[in-house]
CSV table of C-alpha atoms in Angstrom, one decimal:
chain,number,residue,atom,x,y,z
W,1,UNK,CA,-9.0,21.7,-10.2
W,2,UNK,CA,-8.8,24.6,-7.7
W,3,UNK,CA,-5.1,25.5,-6.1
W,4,UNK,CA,-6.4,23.7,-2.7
W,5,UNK,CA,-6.9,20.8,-4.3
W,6,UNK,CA,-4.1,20.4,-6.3
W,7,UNK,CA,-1.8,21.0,-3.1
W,8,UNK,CA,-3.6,18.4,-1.1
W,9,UNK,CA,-1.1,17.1,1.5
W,10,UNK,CA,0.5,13.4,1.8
W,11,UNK,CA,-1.4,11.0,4.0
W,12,UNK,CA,1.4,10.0,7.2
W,13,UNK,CA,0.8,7.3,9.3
W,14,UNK,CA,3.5,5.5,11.6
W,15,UNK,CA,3.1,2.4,14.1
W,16,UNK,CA,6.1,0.8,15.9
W,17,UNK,CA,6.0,-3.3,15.7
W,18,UNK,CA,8.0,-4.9,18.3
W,19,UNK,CA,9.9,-7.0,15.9
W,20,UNK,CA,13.5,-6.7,13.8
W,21,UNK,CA,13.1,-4.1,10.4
W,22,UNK,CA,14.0,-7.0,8.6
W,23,UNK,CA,10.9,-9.0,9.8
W,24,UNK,CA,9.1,-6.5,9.2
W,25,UNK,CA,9.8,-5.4,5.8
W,26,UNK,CA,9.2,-9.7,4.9
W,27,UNK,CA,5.8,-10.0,6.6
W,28,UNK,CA,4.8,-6.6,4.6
W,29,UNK,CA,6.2,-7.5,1.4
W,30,UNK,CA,6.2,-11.6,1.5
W,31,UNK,CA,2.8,-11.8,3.4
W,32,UNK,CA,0.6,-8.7,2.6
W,33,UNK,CA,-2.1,-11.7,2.2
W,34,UNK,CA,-1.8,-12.6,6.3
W,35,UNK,CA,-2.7,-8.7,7.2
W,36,UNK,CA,-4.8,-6.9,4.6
W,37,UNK,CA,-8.3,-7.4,5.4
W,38,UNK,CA,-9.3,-9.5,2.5
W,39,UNK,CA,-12.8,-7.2,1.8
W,40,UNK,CA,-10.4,-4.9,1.0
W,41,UNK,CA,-10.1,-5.9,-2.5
W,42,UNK,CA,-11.4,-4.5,-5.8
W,43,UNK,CA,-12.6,-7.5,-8.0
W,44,UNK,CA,-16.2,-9.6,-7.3
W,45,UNK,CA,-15.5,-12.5,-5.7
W,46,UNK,CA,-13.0,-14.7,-3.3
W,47,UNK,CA,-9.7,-13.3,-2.9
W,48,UNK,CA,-7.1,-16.0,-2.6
W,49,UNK,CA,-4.1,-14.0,-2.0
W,50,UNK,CA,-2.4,-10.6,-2.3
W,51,UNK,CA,0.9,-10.5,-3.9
W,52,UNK,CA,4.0,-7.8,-4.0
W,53,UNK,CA,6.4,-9.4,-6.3
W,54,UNK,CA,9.9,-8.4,-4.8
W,55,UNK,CA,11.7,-6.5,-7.2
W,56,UNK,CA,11.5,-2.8,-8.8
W,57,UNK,CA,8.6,-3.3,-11.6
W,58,UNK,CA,6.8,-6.1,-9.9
W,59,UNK,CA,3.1,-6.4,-9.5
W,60,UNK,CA,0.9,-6.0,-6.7
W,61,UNK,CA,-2.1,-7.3,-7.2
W,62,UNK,CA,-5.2,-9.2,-5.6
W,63,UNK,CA,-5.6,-13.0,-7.1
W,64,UNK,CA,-9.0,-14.7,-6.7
W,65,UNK,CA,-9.6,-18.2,-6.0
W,66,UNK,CA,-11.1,-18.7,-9.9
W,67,UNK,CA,-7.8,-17.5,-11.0
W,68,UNK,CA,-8.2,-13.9,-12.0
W,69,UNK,CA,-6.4,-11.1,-10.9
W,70,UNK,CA,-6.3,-7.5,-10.4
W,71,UNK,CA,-3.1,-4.9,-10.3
W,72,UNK,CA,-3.1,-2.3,-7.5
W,73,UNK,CA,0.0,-1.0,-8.4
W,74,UNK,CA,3.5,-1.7,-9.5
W,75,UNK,CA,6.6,-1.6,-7.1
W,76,UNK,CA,8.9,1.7,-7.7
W,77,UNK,CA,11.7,1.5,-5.3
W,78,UNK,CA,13.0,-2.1,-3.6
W,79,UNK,CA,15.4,-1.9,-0.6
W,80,UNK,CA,15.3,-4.6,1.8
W,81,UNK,CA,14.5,-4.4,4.5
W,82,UNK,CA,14.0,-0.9,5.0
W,83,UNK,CA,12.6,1.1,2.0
W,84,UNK,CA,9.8,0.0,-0.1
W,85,UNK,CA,7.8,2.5,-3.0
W,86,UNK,CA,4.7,1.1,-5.1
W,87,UNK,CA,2.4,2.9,-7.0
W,88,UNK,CA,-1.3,2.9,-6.1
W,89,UNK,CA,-3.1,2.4,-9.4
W,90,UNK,CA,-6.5,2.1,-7.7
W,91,UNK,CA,-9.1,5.0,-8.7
W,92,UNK,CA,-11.3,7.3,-6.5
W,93,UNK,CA,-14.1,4.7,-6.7
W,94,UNK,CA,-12.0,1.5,-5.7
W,95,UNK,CA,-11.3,0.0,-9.3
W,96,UNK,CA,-8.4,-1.2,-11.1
W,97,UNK,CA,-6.5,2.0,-12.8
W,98,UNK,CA,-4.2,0.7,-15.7
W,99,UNK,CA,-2.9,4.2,-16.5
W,100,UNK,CA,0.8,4.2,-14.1
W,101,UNK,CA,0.6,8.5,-14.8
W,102,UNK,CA,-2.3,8.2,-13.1
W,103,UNK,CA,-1.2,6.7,-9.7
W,104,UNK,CA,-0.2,8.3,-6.5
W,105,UNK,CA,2.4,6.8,-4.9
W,106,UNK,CA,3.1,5.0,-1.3
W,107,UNK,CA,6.4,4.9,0.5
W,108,UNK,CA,6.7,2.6,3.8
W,109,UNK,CA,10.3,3.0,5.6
W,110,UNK,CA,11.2,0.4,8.0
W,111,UNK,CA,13.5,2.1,10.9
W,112,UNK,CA,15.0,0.1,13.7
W,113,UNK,CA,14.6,1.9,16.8
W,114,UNK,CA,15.9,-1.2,18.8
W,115,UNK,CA,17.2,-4.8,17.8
W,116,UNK,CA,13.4,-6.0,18.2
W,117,UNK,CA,11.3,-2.8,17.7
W,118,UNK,CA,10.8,-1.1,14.5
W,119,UNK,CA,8.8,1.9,13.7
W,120,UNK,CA,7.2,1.6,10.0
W,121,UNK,CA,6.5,5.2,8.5
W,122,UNK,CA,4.2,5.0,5.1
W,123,UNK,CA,3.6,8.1,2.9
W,124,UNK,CA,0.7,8.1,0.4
W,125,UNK,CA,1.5,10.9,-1.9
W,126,UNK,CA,0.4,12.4,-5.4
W,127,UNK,CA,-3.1,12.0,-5.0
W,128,UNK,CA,-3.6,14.8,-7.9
W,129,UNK,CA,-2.7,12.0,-10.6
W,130,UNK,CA,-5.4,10.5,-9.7
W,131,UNK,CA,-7.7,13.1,-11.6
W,132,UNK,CA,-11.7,14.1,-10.6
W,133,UNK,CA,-12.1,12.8,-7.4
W,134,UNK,CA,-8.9,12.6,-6.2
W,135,UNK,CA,-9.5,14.3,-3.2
W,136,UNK,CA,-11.8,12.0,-2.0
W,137,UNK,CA,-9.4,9.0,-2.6
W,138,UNK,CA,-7.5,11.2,-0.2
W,139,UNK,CA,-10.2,11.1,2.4
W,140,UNK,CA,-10.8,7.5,2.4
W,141,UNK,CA,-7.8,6.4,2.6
W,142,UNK,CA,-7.0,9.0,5.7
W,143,UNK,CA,-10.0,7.7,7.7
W,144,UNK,CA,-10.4,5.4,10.3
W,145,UNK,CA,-11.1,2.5,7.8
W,146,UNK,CA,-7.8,3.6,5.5
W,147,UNK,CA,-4.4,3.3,6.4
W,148,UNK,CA,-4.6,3.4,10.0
W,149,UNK,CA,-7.0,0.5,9.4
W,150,UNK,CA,-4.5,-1.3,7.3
W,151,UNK,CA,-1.4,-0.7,9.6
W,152,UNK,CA,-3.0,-1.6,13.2
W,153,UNK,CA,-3.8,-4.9,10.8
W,154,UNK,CA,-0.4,-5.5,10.1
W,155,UNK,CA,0.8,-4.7,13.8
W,156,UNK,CA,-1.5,-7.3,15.2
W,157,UNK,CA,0.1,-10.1,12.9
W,158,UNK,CA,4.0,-8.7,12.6
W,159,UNK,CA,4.8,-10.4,15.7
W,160,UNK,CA,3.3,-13.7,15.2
W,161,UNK,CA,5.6,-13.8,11.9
C-alpha cells in the first residue's frame, strides 16, 4: 500500500433540508427505506426494507422480501437528533464484509441552522480498513452515483416526512 493511498482523504458531503434537525435525524435513521434508492442494495433479489436499529451496536442492514438479510454496518455513536456514527462493512466490490476492523466509518451531523432548516454534514472516513481496493471504494462512493446520490435522495423526501 503506497503512502498516497494509505492517506486517502475522508469523502465530505453537506445538503441543507428545509426541515427541523430532529426530523431530520428520524427520516434518516427511522426511514432510510423511503430515500435509499432500493438498487442500491448488495443481496440478489427484492429488497423490502432498510433498517438502522436506533441504538449504539445496532444493525443496518438490507431485508429482502423472502426474508433474508444483509448487514452493511453496525451503529457506533447514537445522539438524537444530531449525531449519528455507523460503520460501513461493505467491501470494494459491493458485498457484505463481516469483519467490523475492516470497515470505514460514516458520520452524519444534523445542525440547525434555523427552526425549519437543517444542514446535514456526513463524513465517510477510514477507507484504508478496507484493504486491496480500498481506494476505489473511495471513488465510488465520491462520484456522482455515491453519496451525493444518496443525499439529494434524502433531500427530496425529508420534507414530505
Amino acid at each position: 500500500m503506497s503512502t498516497q493511498e494509505s492517506t486517502l482523504a475522508p469523502v465530505h458531503r453537506s445538503i441543507v433540508v428545509a426541515t427541523p434537525a430532529a426530523h431530520a435525524f428520524r427520516v434518516f435513521t427511522e426511514q432510510p427505506a423511503t430515500w435509499w434508492p432500493l438498487d442500491h442494495h448488495l443481496l440478489d433479489g427484492d429488497v423490502e426494507t432498510v433498517v438502522m436499529e436506533p441504538r449504539v451496536d445496532g444493525r443496518w442492514y438490507e431485508r429482502l422480501t423472502d426474508g433474508r438479510e444483509c448487514d452493511w454496518g453496525r451503529v457506533l455513536v447514537w445522539e438524537p437528533p444530531h449525531r449519528l456514527v455507523v460503520t460501513w462493512q461493505i467491501t470494494p466490490q459491493f458485498t457484505a464484509e463481516p469483519d467490523p476492523e475492516r470497515a470505514s466509518e460514516v458520520e452524519v451531523t444534523f445542525t440547525p441552522e434555523s427552526p425549519a432548516r437543517t444542514r446535514v454534514d456526513l463524513e465517510h472516513r477510514h477507507f484504508e480498513r478496507h484493504g486491496l481496493g480500498f481506494a476505489d471504494l473511495r471513488r465510488a462512493v465520491d462520484s456522482p452515483g455515491g453519496w451525493t446520490l444518496l443525499l439529494e435522495a434524502f433531500a427530496a423526501r425529508v420534507p414530505a416526512g
